Amino acid sequence: LSLEAIAALSTLQMAALNTSAVAALSTAQVLALSSDQIIALSTRQFAALTSQQVAALSAEQVVVIETADIAALQPRQVAAFSSEAIGALTTEQIKALDKFDVAALSTRQIAALTQEQIGALESSQVAALKITQVSALNADTLAAFNSSQLSVLSTAVIVSFTTTQVANLTSQQLLALTSRQLSAMTTRQIAALGPEQVMGLETSDLVALKTSQLLALTTDAFSALNTDQLTALGSAAWVALTSVQLAAMTSDQVAAL
């Protein structure tokens, strides 16, 4: 069929096409489908689309796909969406992806996600993210993760955060990290923490830090620790602190000991 003939098909005719016929459409024919024709396709028809056909879909076409149809797609099909199409998905469409779909996303697709889309991810979807995927997120996008999302990230993923990503985490996000996640951070990541971030750490999290991590705190960060945080540090921690860190203590900190 010519592109004109494809465009002329009614929604009833589109819905009547068998899966073999749908899979046989050329990428040009797929791109010629209207929003109404896209909506008319059944979940079985969507599941029959080839990766090449999915890759041909425009952002305008993808945004009208019903959530049930998104859920019917296989990971290989989801991985075929263009970055522009991924960035156009609604939050409801994002929620319709399962953890295997999310794990199949390329770094380019992950980098195309908006803050709103990141915020829409369910905990099971976030837990499926791989190191390479999280590394592809810019600092602003990572800042869109909420507390429940951050708490399910594996320690391997946490360790993969760049120092820029760590430095851009909010105090609320740091508070959401578990002691296990914080104690897994590298010394470079700890050194990237600013005073306001460190002030927000719970005493239980601070105590869980290894000596090497405490030594990695900058003087600005160390001098921002509050009384409860300082008194929670054990004798071993105090013995290990550098003279530079101790010299950076404020008079209020010293008086509180």
Short mmCIF file of C-alpha atoms in Angstrom, two decimals:
data_model
loop_
_atom_site.label_atom_id
_atom_site.label_comp_id
_atom_site.label_asym_id
_atom_site.label_seq_id
_atom_site.Cartn_x
_atom_site.Cartn_y
_atom_site.Cartn_z
CA LEU A 1 0.00 0.00 0.00
CA SER A 2 1.13 3.54 -0.73
CA LEU A 3 1.58 6.03 2.10
CA GLU A 4 -1.61 7.74 0.92
CA ALA A 5 -3.52 4.45 1.11
CA ILE A 6 -2.14 3.75 4.61
CA ALA A 7 -3.17 7.21 5.77
CA ALA A 8 -6.66 6.62 4.38
CA LEU A 9 -7.32 3.48 6.43
CA SER A 10 -10.05 3.98 9.01
CA THR A 11 -9.53 3.11 12.66
CA LEU A 12 -11.77 0.04 12.17
CA GLN A 13 -9.64 -1.11 9.28
CA MET A 14 -6.46 -0.59 11.30
CA ALA A 15 -7.86 -2.62 14.17
CA ALA A 16 -8.82 -5.39 11.74
CA LEU A 17 -5.27 -5.90 10.44
CA ASN A 18 -3.76 -9.19 11.58
CA THR A 19 -0.41 -9.14 13.40
CA SER A 20 1.45 -10.39 10.33
CA ALA A 21 0.14 -7.47 8.31
CA VAL A 22 1.14 -5.02 11.04
CA ALA A 23 4.63 -6.50 11.25
CA ALA A 24 4.97 -6.18 7.48
CA LEU A 25 4.42 -2.41 7.44
CA SER A 26 7.49 -0.49 6.29
CA THR A 27 9.06 2.09 8.58
CA ALA A 28 7.79 4.80 6.23
CA GLN A 29 4.27 3.42 6.50
CA VAL A 30 4.53 3.29 10.30
CA LEU A 31 5.67 6.90 10.40
CA ALA A 32 2.67 7.83 8.22
CA LEU A 33 0.14 6.51 10.76
CA SER A 34 -2.04 9.15 12.38
CA SER A 35 -2.68 9.48 16.10
CA ASP A 36 -6.14 7.95 15.69
CA GLN A 37 -4.70 4.99 13.80
CA ILE A 38 -2.05 4.47 16.50
CA ILE A 39 -4.73 4.51 19.19
CA ALA A 40 -6.78 1.99 17.21
CA LEU A 41 -4.04 -0.64 17.32
CA SER A 42 -4.57 -3.43 19.85
CA THR A 43 -2.04 -4.67 22.39
CA ARG A 44 -1.50 -7.76 20.20
CA GLN A 45 -0.75 -5.56 17.22
CA PHE A 46 1.68 -3.45 19.23
CA ALA A 47 3.40 -6.58 20.51
CA ALA A 48 3.90 -7.64 16.87
CA LEU A 49 5.82 -4.49 15.91
CA THR A 50 9.46 -5.03 14.98
CA SER A 51 12.27 -3.07 16.61
CA GLN A 52 12.75 -1.19 13.35
CA GLN A 53 9.08 -0.18 13.30
CA VAL A 54 9.19 1.00 16.91
CA ALA A 55 12.32 3.02 16.15
CA ALA A 56 10.44 4.74 13.33
CA LEU A 57 7.68 6.06 15.60
CA SER A 58 7.84 9.79 16.17
CA ALA A 59 7.48 11.49 19.54
CA GLU A 60 4.03 12.73 18.44
CA GLN A 61 2.93 9.16 17.72
CA VAL A 62 4.42 7.63 20.86
CA VAL A 63 2.73 10.06 23.22
CA VAL A 64 -0.76 8.81 22.19
CA ILE A 65 -0.02 5.11 22.75
CA GLU A 66 -2.31 3.78 25.47
CA THR A 67 -0.68 2.57 28.67
CA ALA A 68 -1.97 -0.98 28.13
CA ASP A 69 -0.20 -1.04 24.79
CA ILE A 70 3.02 0.31 26.35
CA ALA A 71 2.83 -2.47 28.92
CA ALA A 72 2.47 -5.04 26.12
CA LEU A 73 5.79 -4.09 24.55
CA GLN A 74 8.80 -6.34 25.02
CA PRO A 75 12.10 -4.93 26.40
CA ARG A 76 13.70 -5.19 22.93
CA GLN A 77 10.91 -2.99 21.56
CA VAL A 78 11.22 -0.42 24.33
CA ALA A 79 14.97 -0.31 23.72
CA ALA A 80 14.23 0.60 20.10
CA PHE A 81 12.41 3.87 20.88
CA SER A 82 14.32 6.94 19.78
CA SER A 83 15.61 9.26 22.50
CA GLU A 84 13.07 11.86 21.38
CA ALA A 85 10.24 9.34 21.73
CA ILE A 86 11.41 8.32 25.21
CA GLY A 87 11.55 11.93 26.32
CA ALA A 88 7.98 12.44 25.09
CA LEU A 89 6.44 9.60 27.13
CA THR A 90 3.88 10.72 29.67
CA THR A 91 4.36 9.87 33.34
CA GLU A 92 1.55 7.31 33.07
CA GLN A 93 3.29 5.65 30.13
CA ILE A 94 6.54 5.60 32.15
CA LYS A 95 4.74 3.86 35.00
CA ALA A 96 3.44 1.25 32.52
CA LEU A 97 6.98 0.05 31.77
CA ASP A 98 8.07 -2.95 33.82
CA LYS A 99 11.49 -3.34 35.45
CA PHE A 100 12.79 -5.36 32.50
CA ASP A 101 11.80 -2.57 30.11
CA VAL A 102 13.63 -0.01 32.27
CA ALA A 103 16.72 -2.20 32.47
CA ALA A 104 16.73 -2.44 28.66
CA LEU A 105 16.90 1.33 28.12
CA SER A 106 20.13 2.57 26.57
CA THR A 107 22.24 5.29 28.14
CA ARG A 108 21.04 7.68 25.43
CA GLN A 109 17.43 6.90 26.28
CA ILE A 110 18.09 7.30 30.01
CA ALA A 111 19.77 10.65 29.39
CA ALA A 112 16.64 11.78 27.54
CA LEU A 113 14.36 11.26 30.54
CA THR A 114 12.94 14.40 32.10
CA GLN A 115 12.76 15.20 35.81
CA GLU A 116 9.01 14.55 35.72
CA GLN A 117 9.56 11.12 34.18
CA ILE A 118 12.24 10.25 36.74
CA GLY A 119 9.89 11.26 39.53
CA ALA A 120 7.22 8.95 38.11
CA LEU A 121 9.36 5.81 38.30
CA GLU A 122 8.18 3.17 40.74
CA SER A 123 10.62 1.72 43.28
CA SER A 124 10.81 -1.58 41.36
CA GLN A 125 11.76 0.32 38.20
CA VAL A 126 14.45 2.35 39.99
CA ALA A 127 15.90 -0.80 41.55
CA ALA A 128 16.33 -2.22 38.03
CA LEU A 129 18.58 0.64 36.91
CA LYS A 130 22.12 -0.37 36.01
CA ILE A 131 25.34 1.47 36.81
CA THR A 132 25.81 2.66 33.23
CA GLN A 133 22.26 4.00 33.16
CA VAL A 134 22.57 6.04 36.36
CA SER A 135 25.94 7.36 35.22
CA ALA A 136 24.16 8.73 32.14
CA LEU A 137 21.90 10.96 34.23
CA ASN A 138 22.92 14.57 34.59
CA ALA A 139 23.06 16.11 38.05
CA ASP A 140 19.75 17.96 37.64
CA THR A 141 17.91 14.80 36.60
CA LEU A 142 19.38 12.80 39.48
CA ALA A 143 18.13 15.51 41.81
CA ALA A 144 14.59 14.52 40.77
CA PHE A 145 14.84 11.18 42.59
CA ASN A 146 12.69 11.12 45.70
CA SER A 147 13.55 9.51 49.02
CA SER A 148 11.85 6.17 48.36
CA GLN A 149 13.53 5.88 44.98
CA LEU A 150 17.03 6.57 46.30
CA SER A 151 16.68 4.09 49.15
CA VAL A 152 16.25 1.14 46.75
CA LEU A 153 19.36 1.82 44.68
CA SER A 154 22.02 -0.85 45.06
CA THR A 155 25.31 0.06 46.70
CA ALA A 156 27.02 -0.65 43.37
CA VAL A 157 24.90 2.07 41.77
CA ILE A 158 25.56 4.49 44.65
CA VAL A 159 29.31 3.99 44.28
CA SER A 160 28.99 4.80 40.57
CA PHE A 161 27.69 8.33 41.28
CA THR A 162 30.05 10.97 39.95
CA THR A 163 31.33 13.59 42.36
CA THR A 164 29.18 16.14 40.53
CA GLN A 165 26.10 14.00 41.07
CA VAL A 166 26.96 13.59 44.76
CA ALA A 167 27.56 17.31 45.23
CA ASN A 168 24.13 18.05 43.75
CA LEU A 169 22.19 15.71 46.03
CA THR A 170 19.88 17.59 48.37
CA SER A 171 20.03 17.21 52.14
CA GLN A 172 16.69 15.39 51.96
CA GLN A 173 18.08 12.93 49.43
CA LEU A 174 21.15 12.22 51.57
CA LEU A 175 18.86 11.67 54.53
CA ALA A 176 17.02 9.04 52.47
CA LEU A 177 20.16 6.99 51.90
CA THR A 178 20.62 4.05 54.23
CA SER A 179 23.70 3.60 56.41
CA ARG A 180 24.70 0.75 54.12
CA GLN A 181 24.52 2.97 51.06
CA LEU A 182 26.49 5.80 52.71
CA SER A 183 29.20 3.52 54.07
CA ALA A 184 29.67 2.15 50.54
CA MET A 185 30.51 5.58 49.11
CA THR A 186 34.07 6.21 47.97
CA THR A 187 36.34 8.73 49.67
CA ARG A 188 36.12 10.90 46.55
CA GLN A 189 32.34 10.95 46.85
CA ILE A 190 32.52 11.80 50.57
CA ALA A 191 34.96 14.62 49.78
CA ALA A 192 32.39 16.04 47.36
CA LEU A 193 29.82 16.53 50.14
CA GLY A 194 29.25 20.13 51.14
CA PRO A 195 28.58 21.57 54.62
CA GLU A 196 24.79 21.71 54.20
CA GLN A 197 24.71 18.10 53.05
CA VAL A 198 26.81 16.87 55.95
CA MET A 199 24.68 18.76 58.47
CA GLY A 200 21.69 16.72 57.31
CA LEU A 201 23.25 13.33 57.99
CA GLU A 202 21.72 11.31 60.80
CA THR A 203 24.10 10.39 63.62
CA SER A 204 23.58 6.69 62.88
CA ASP A 205 24.72 7.27 59.31
CA LEU A 206 27.74 9.30 60.40
CA VAL A 207 28.81 6.62 62.89
CA ALA A 208 28.49 4.00 60.14
CA LEU A 209 31.10 5.77 58.02
CA LYS A 210 34.51 4.15 57.82
CA THR A 211 37.58 5.96 59.14
CA SER A 212 38.81 6.58 55.60
CA GLN A 213 35.50 8.25 54.78
CA LEU A 214 35.63 10.52 57.85
CA LEU A 215 39.14 11.55 56.87
CA ALA A 216 37.83 12.44 53.42
CA LEU A 217 35.47 15.11 54.78
CA THR A 218 36.64 18.57 53.81
CA THR A 219 37.38 21.05 56.58
CA ASP A 220 34.28 23.04 55.58
CA ALA A 221 32.13 19.92 55.88
CA PHE A 222 33.70 18.82 59.16
CA SER A 223 33.26 22.25 60.74
CA ALA A 224 29.56 22.08 59.84
CA LEU A 225 28.88 19.00 61.99
CA ASN A 226 26.47 19.68 64.83
CA THR A 227 26.86 18.73 68.49
CA ASP A 228 24.89 15.48 68.23
CA GLN A 229 26.94 14.38 65.24
CA LEU A 230 30.26 15.16 66.94
CA THR A 231 29.41 13.43 70.22
CA ALA A 232 28.25 10.37 68.29
CA LEU A 233 31.76 9.85 66.90
CA GLY A 234 33.68 7.17 68.77
CA SER A 235 37.15 7.50 70.27
CA ALA A 236 38.67 5.64 67.31
CA ALA A 237 37.24 8.24 64.96
CA TRP A 238 38.64 11.12 67.00
CA VAL A 239 42.10 9.54 67.10
CA ALA A 240 42.04 9.13 63.32
CA LEU A 241 40.98 12.68 62.47
CA THR A 242 43.63 14.81 60.82
CA SER A 243 45.15 17.86 62.48
CA VAL A 244 43.74 19.96 59.66
CA GLN A 245 40.20 18.75 60.41
CA LEU A 246 40.62 19.34 64.13
CA ALA A 247 42.01 22.81 63.52
CA ALA A 248 38.93 23.62 61.45
CA MET A 249 36.57 23.03 64.38
CA THR A 250 34.60 26.06 65.47
CA SER A 251 34.63 27.31 69.03
CA ASP A 252 31.03 26.10 69.43
CA GLN A 253 32.04 22.62 68.36
CA VAL A 254 34.94 22.54 70.78
CA ALA A 255 32.77 23.82 73.63
CA ALA A 256 30.19 21.12 72.97
CA LEU A 257 32.65 18.27 73.49
#
